[in-house]
XYZ file of C-alpha atoms in Angstrom:
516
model
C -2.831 31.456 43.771
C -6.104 32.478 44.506
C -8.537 29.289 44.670
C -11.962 29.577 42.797
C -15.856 29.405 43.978
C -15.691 25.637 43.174
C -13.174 24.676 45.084
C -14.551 26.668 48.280
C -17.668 25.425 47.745
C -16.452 21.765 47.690
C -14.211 22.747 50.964
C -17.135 24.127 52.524
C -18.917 20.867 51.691
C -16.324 18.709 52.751
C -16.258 20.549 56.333
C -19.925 20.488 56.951
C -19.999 16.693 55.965
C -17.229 16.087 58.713
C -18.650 18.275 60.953
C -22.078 17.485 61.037
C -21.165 13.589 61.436
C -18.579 14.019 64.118
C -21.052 16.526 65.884
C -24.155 13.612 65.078
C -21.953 11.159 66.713
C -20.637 13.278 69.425
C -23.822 13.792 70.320
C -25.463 11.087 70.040
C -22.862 8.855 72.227
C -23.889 11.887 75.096
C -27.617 11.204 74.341
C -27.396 7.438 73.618
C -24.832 6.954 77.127
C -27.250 8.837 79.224
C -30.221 6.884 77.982
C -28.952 3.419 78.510
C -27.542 4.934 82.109
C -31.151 6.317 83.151
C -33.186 3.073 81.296
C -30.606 0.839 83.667
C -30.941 2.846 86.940
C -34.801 2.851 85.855
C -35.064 -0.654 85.823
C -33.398 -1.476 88.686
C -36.109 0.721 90.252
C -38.667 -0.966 88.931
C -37.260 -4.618 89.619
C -36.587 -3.715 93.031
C -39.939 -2.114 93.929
C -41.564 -5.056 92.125
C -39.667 -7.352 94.234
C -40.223 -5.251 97.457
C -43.807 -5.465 97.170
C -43.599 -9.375 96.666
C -41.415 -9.471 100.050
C -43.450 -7.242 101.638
C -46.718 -9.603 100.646
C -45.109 -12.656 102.078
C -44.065 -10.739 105.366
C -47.691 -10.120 105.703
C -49.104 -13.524 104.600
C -46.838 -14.998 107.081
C -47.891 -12.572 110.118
C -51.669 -13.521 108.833
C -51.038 -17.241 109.057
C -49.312 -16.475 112.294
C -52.146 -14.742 113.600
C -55.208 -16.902 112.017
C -53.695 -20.330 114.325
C -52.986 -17.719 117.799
C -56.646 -18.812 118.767
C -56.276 -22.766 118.498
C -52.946 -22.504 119.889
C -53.512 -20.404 122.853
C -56.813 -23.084 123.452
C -54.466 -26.235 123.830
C -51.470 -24.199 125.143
C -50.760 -27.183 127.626
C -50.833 -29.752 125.265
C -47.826 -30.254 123.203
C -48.937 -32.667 120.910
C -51.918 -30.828 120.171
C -49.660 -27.534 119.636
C -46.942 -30.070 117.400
C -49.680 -30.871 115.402
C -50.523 -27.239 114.687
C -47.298 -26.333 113.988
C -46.989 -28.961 111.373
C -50.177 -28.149 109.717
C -49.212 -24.393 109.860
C -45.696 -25.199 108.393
C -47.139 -26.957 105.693
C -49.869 -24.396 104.660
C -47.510 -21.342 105.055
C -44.498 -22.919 102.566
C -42.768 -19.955 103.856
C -41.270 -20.869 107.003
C -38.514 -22.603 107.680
C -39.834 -24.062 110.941
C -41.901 -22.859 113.220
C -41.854 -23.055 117.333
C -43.952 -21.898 120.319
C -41.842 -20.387 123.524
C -43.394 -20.300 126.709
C -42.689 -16.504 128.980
C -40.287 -17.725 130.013
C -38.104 -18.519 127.152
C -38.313 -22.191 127.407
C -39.717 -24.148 123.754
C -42.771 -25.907 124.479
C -42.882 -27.289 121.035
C -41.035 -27.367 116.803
C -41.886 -28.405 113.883
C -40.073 -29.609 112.433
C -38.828 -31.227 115.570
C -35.062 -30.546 116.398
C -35.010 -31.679 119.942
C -35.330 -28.309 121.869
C -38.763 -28.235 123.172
C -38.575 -28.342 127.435
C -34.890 -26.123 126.432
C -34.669 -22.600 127.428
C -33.813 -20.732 124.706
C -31.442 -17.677 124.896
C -30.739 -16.546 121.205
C -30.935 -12.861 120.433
C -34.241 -12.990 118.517
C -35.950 -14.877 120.960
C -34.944 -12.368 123.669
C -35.792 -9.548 121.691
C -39.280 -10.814 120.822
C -39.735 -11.602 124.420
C -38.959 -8.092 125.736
C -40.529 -6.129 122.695
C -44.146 -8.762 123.281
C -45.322 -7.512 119.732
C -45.237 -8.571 116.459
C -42.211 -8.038 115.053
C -39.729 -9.363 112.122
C -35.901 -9.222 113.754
C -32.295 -8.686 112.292
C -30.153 -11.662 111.363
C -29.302 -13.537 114.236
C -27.374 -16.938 114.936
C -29.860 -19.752 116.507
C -28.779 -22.500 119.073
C -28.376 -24.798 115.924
C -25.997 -22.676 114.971
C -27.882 -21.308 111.429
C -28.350 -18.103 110.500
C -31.830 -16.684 110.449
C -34.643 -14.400 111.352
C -37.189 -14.377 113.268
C -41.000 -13.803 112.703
C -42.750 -13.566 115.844
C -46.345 -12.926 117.105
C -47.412 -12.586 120.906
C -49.499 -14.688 122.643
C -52.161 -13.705 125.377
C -54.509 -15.866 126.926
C -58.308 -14.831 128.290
C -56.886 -12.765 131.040
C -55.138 -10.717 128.871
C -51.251 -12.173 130.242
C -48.384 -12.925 128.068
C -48.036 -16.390 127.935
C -45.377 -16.555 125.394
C -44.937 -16.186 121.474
C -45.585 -17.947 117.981
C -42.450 -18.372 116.163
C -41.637 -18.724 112.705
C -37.757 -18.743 111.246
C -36.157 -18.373 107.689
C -33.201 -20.097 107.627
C -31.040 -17.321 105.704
C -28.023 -19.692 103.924
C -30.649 -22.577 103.024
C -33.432 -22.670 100.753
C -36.309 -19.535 101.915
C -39.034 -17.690 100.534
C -36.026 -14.828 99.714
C -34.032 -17.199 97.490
C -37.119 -18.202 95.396
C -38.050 -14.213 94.976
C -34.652 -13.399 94.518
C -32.515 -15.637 92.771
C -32.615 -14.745 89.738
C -32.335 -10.889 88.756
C -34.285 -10.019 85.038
C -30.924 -9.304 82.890
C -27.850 -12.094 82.196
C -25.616 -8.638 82.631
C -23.875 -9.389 85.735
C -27.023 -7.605 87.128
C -27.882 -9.102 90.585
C -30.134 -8.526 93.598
C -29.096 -8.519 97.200
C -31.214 -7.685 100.484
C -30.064 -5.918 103.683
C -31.674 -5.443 106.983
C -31.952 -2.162 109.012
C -28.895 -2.598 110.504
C -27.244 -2.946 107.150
C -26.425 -6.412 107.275
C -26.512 -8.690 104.319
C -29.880 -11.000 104.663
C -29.622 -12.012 100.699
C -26.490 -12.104 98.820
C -26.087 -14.140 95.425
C -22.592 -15.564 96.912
C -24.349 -16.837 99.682
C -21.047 -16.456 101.869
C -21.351 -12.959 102.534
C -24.972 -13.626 104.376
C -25.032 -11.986 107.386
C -22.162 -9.875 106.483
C -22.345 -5.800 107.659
C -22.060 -3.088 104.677
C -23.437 -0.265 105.647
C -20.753 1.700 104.175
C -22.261 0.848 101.023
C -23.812 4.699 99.724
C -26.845 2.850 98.893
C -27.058 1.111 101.704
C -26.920 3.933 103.905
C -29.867 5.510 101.862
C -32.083 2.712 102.864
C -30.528 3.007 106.415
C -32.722 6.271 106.499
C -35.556 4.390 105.000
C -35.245 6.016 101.419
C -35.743 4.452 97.986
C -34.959 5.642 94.622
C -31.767 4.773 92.149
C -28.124 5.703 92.332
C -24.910 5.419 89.947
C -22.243 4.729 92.760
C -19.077 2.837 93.530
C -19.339 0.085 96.135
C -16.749 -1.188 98.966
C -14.821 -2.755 96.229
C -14.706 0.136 93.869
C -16.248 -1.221 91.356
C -18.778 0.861 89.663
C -22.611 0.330 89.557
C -25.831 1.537 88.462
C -28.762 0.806 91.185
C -32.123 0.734 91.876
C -33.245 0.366 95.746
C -36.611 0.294 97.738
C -37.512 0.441 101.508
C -39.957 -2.274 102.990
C -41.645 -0.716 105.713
C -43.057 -3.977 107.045
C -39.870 -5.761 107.468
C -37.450 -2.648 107.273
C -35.148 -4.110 105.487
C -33.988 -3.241 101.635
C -34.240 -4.912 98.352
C -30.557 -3.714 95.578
C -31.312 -4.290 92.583
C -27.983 -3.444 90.357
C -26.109 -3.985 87.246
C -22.115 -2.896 86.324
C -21.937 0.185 85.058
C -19.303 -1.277 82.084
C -22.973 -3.592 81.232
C -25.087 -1.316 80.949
C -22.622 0.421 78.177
C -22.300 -2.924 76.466
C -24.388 -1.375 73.351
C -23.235 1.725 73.183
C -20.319 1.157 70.966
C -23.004 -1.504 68.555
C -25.210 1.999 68.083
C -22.510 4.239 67.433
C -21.246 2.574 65.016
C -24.713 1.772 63.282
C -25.563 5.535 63.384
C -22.192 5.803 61.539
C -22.894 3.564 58.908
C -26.069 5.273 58.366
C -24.849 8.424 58.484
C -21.849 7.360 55.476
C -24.313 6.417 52.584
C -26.147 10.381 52.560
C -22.742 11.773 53.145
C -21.481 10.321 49.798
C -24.693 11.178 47.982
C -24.310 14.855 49.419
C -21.043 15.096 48.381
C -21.345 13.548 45.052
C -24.054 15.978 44.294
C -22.446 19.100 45.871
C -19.374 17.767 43.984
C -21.712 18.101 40.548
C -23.686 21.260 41.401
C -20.464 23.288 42.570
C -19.591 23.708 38.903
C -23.127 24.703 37.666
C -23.232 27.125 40.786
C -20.095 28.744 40.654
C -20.178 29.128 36.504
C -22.970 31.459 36.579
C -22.084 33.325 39.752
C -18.725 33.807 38.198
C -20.308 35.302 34.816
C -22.621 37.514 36.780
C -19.589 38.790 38.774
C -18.020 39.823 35.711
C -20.569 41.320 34.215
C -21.447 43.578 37.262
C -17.735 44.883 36.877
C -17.932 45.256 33.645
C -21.051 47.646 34.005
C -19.454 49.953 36.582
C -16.675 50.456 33.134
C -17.454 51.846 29.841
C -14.819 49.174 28.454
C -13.628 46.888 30.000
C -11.105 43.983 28.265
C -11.379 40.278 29.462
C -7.739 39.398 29.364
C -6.995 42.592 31.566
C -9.343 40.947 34.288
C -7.945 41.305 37.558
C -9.616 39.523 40.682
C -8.533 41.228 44.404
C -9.309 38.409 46.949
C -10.151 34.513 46.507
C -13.890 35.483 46.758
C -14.442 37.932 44.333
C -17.568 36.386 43.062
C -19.292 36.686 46.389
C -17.584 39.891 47.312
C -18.692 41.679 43.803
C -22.042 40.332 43.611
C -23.465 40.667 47.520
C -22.234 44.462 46.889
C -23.945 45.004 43.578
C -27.274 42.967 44.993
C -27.401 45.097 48.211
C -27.145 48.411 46.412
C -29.447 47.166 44.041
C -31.891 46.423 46.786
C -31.184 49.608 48.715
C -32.453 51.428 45.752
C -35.384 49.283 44.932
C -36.256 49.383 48.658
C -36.742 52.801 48.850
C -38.206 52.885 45.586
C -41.028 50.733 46.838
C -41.398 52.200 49.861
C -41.530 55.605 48.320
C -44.607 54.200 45.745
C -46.052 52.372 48.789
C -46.575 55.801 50.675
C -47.710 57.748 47.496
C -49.910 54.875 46.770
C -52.118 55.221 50.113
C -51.996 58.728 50.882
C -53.851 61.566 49.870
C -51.425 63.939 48.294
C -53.751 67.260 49.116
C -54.385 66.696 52.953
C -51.689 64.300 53.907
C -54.701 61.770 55.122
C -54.972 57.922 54.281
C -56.785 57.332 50.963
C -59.855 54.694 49.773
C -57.419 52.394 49.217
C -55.756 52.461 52.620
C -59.114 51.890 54.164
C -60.154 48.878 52.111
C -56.731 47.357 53.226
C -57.340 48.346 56.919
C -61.299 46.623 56.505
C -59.694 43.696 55.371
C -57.192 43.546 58.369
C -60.113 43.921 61.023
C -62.305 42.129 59.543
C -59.766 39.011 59.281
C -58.868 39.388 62.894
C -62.863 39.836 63.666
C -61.820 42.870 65.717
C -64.588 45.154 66.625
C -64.558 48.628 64.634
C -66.801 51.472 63.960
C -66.716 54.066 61.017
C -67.479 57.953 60.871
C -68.603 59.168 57.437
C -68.765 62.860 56.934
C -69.344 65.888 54.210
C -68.700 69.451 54.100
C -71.942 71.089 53.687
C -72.469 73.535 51.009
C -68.379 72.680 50.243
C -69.654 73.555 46.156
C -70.426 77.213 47.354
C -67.400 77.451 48.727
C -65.382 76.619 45.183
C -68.219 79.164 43.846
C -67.330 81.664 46.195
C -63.622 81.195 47.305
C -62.041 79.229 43.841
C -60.633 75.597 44.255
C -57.453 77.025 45.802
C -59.227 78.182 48.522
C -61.224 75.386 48.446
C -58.306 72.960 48.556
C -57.076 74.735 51.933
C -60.480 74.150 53.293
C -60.443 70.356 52.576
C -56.668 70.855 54.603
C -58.466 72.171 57.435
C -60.896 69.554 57.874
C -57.954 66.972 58.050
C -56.248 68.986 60.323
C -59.347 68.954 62.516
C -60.075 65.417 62.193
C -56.475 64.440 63.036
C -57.019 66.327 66.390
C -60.524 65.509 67.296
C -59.958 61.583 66.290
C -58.517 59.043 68.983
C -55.077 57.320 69.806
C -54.997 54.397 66.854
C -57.477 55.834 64.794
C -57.365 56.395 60.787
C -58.212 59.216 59.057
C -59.122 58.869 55.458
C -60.315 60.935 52.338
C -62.293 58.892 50.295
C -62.571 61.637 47.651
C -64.081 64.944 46.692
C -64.818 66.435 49.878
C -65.783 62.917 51.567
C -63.999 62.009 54.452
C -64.151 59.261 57.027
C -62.944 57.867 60.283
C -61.879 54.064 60.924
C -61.828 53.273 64.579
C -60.542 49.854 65.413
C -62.158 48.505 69.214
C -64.331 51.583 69.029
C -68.311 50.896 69.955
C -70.860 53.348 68.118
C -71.415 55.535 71.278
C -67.491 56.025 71.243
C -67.749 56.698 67.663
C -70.611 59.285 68.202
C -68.447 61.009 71.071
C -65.765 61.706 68.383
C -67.638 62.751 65.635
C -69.806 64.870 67.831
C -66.624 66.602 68.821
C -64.993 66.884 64.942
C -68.298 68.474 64.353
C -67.922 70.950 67.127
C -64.530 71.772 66.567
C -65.270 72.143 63.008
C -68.476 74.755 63.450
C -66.231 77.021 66.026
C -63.009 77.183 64.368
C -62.583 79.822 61.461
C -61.261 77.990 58.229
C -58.929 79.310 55.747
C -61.735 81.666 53.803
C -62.460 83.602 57.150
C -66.124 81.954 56.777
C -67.418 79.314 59.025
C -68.236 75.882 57.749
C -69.973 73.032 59.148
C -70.107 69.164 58.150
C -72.339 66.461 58.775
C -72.007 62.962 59.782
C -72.932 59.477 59.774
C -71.850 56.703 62.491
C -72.036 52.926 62.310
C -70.469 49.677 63.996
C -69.726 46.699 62.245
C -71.458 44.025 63.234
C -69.366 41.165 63.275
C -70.600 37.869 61.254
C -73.976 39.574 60.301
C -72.587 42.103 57.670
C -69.945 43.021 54.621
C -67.670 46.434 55.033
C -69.864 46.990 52.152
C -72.812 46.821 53.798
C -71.575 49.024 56.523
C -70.018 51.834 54.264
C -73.664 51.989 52.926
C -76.157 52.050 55.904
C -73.410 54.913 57.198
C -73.624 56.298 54.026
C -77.733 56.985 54.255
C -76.997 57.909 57.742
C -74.680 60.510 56.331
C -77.716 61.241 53.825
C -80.243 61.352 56.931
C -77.777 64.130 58.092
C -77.441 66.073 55.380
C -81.377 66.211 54.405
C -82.387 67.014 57.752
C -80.722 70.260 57.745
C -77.305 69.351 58.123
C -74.568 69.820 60.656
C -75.703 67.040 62.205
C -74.299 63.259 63.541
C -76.736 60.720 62.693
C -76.351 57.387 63.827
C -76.982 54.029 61.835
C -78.566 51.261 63.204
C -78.037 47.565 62.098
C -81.391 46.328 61.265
């Protein structure tokens, strides 16, 4: 059984409907995934550059208020309750220290504040060693103290008038208690499972949420090892654990450590299945419309088409009975009418383009006629493309009908257009514009160019023996368009009394016109 136009048509519908949905939704779950993935790994950047900066700030307002007390200290180096004093105004003003301390050269702490019973000890921890043999400012890796804590040291040397090392300015951050890097950090932007975490250039953990894994090593981390090499930017990764993550990571030069700023990959999906199904349910309401109304039009569409369909069989029969109707394939409407339409149009193409041709040629001499040239005027003039015009006449072409007859007259008018198709340039348009008229169009021509060639038409013309074995000569009239000052019609006339000028000055002669 051979199904009808209707029921493809509804088919058809039903198809594209699906399609175009499932495609919608296809591709927007690509789009939609990849923009929540880029939007997270972009601000993780962000956060983490923001929160970079603010580290790197504080490292450098706590050098500065290291530096600004050098002087005073340095001035009462030998008394220790002057140098207590200091420190306890300096811990105070700073808020960013954890304590503070002043070693001596040779290791031993001359004074703390706060005071935890070490001053007169010799102290042998890592970062005091470090800053001792480095005798620079400098901000060192986690380190255990003689107290046993965790911490880092911030450390500026001191020199006295002589220019000698006479020991350092100390202050610590206390890593697992309450620092400057908890209040910055504590708290990442997004209630995601998102979270923040600082390491040090050794890839050890100086920050960690679970404050347990402080001081712990992961620089097998991927992103880790980026800021290892002193790089920042984002990465979707998998960490020691496996678990999958989306992060954003910057480099502080001052301290050389690195801020993570990351959230769960599974998070940062969290909405992705919310907008899917929202672009579904707006998608359903204007697929049922569509397909109500394709379900209505089908019938008014494939009615007619079906009629037509007959009817163009029925006029390739003299007689033709509707009961004897037989249809060949399922789509018989489409099949008979696309073939009937494109020989239809085959014919009426050619048609046209047969009338077009006869319409804007000269049947005599083969050469573009008035009308072509108004069309081609109207082209350059549109584009405001330079052009100039030759206008020229047969002199004495009346004693040649006299003499000769029209036939031989006719041939003569041939031979012209012969000549001006030869003597005329690459582009340009040869036109009769009646009687024994002619002219040349010559788009991006200037008048001297246009002088040159009708010069040389009139040359050609004067030497070469025409049809009636009796030479003939023409004259001519040259003009450029000016652009923006003048009409075609105001061209076509000053040429036209140039042609005139020609003609009464004793002809056989190019005259050019000049705008005035």
């Amino acid at each position: 059984m051979k199904r009808s136009l209707r029921f493809w048509i509804l088919m058809l519908t039903t198809f594209t409907i699906v399609g175009i949905i499932s495609s919608s939704l296809f591709s927007g779950y690509i789009v939609t995934k990849k923009s929540l993935i880029d939007v997270s790994l972009e601000n993780n950047k962000v956060y983490s550059t923001k929160l970079a900066k603010m580290s790197d700030k504080v490292f450098k307002d706590m050098q500065e208020n290291l530096e600004s007390r050098k002087q005073d200290i340095i001035g009462n180096f030998e008394d220790e309750t002057k140098l207590t004093a200091i420190l306890d105004e300096l811990l105070v003003n700073s808020k960013n220290f954890n304590s503070l301390s002043i070693i001596g050269s040779d290791g031993v702490a001359i004074a703390t504040s706060p005071n935890i019973g070490i001053a007169g000890n010799k102290i042998d921890s890592e970062g005091v060693q470090e800053a001792l043999r480095k005798k620079a400012n400098i901000i060192t890796s986690p380190y255990k103290a003689v107290t046993g804590r965790l911490l880092i040291l911030v450390s500026t040397p001191l020199f006295d008038g002589k220019n000698n090392y006479i020991g350092m300015l100390n202050g610590t951050i206390y890593l697992q208690e309450d620092n400057f890097i908890r209040n910055i950090l504590a708290e990442h932007f997004a209630e995601d499972g998102s979270y923040v975490y600082v390491v040090d250039k050794n890839g050890t953990l100086i920050y960690h949420p679970d404050g347990e894994r402080i001081g712990e090593s992961v620089k097998g981390n991927k992103v880790v090892q980026q800021l290892m090499q002193k790089k920042s930017g984002i990465l979707e990764f998998k960490n020691l654990s496996s678990n999958h993550f989306l992060a954003g990571y910057t480099y502080i030069d001052t301290s050389n450590w690195g801020v993570v700023s990351q959230t769960p990959y599974a998070s940062s999906l969290d909405k992705l299945s919310a907008i899917m199904w929202k672009i579904f349910l707006f998608s359903l309401p204007f697929a049922i419309i569509f397909y109500m109304v394709a379900y209505i039009l089908s019938e008014r569409l494939a009615s007619p088409l079906k009629k037509l369909a007959l009817y163009t069989m029925s006029s390739q029969n003299d007689r033709i009975d509707g009961n004897d109707l037989y249809i060949p394939v399922w789509y018989f409407e489409a099949k008979q009418l696309t073939e009937t339409i494109i020989s239809y149009r085959k014919r009426q193409e050619e048609t046209v383009q047969e009338f077009k041709i006869r319409s804007l040629t000269d049947p005599l001499t083969g050469l573009k006629n008035r009308r072509y040239s108004e069309i081609l005027f109207a082209d350059l003039v549109s584009q405001n493309k330079l052009f100039s015009i030759i206008m020229l006449d047969i002199d004495h072409f009346k004693k040649v009908n006299d003499e000769f007859g029209h036939s031989a007259g006719d041939e003569v008018l041939k031979f012209i257009a012969e000549k001006m198709n030869s003597a005329s340039r690459v582009g340009d348009v040869c036109t009769r514009l009646g009687g024994e008229e002619f002219a040349i169009i010559l788009p991006n021509a200037s008048l001297q160019q246009a002088f040159d060639v009708a010069e040389k038409l009139r040359q050609i013309v004067e030497e070469a023996l025409p049809p009636t074995g009796k030479h003939i000569t023409i004259s001519s009239g040259v003009g450029e368009w000016r652009q923006n000052e003048e009409t075609v019609n105001d061209l076509m006339h000053r040429v036209d009394m140039a042609l005139y000028e020609a003609k009464a000055s004793g002809r056989n002669k190019t005259i050019i016109s000049t705008f005035k």
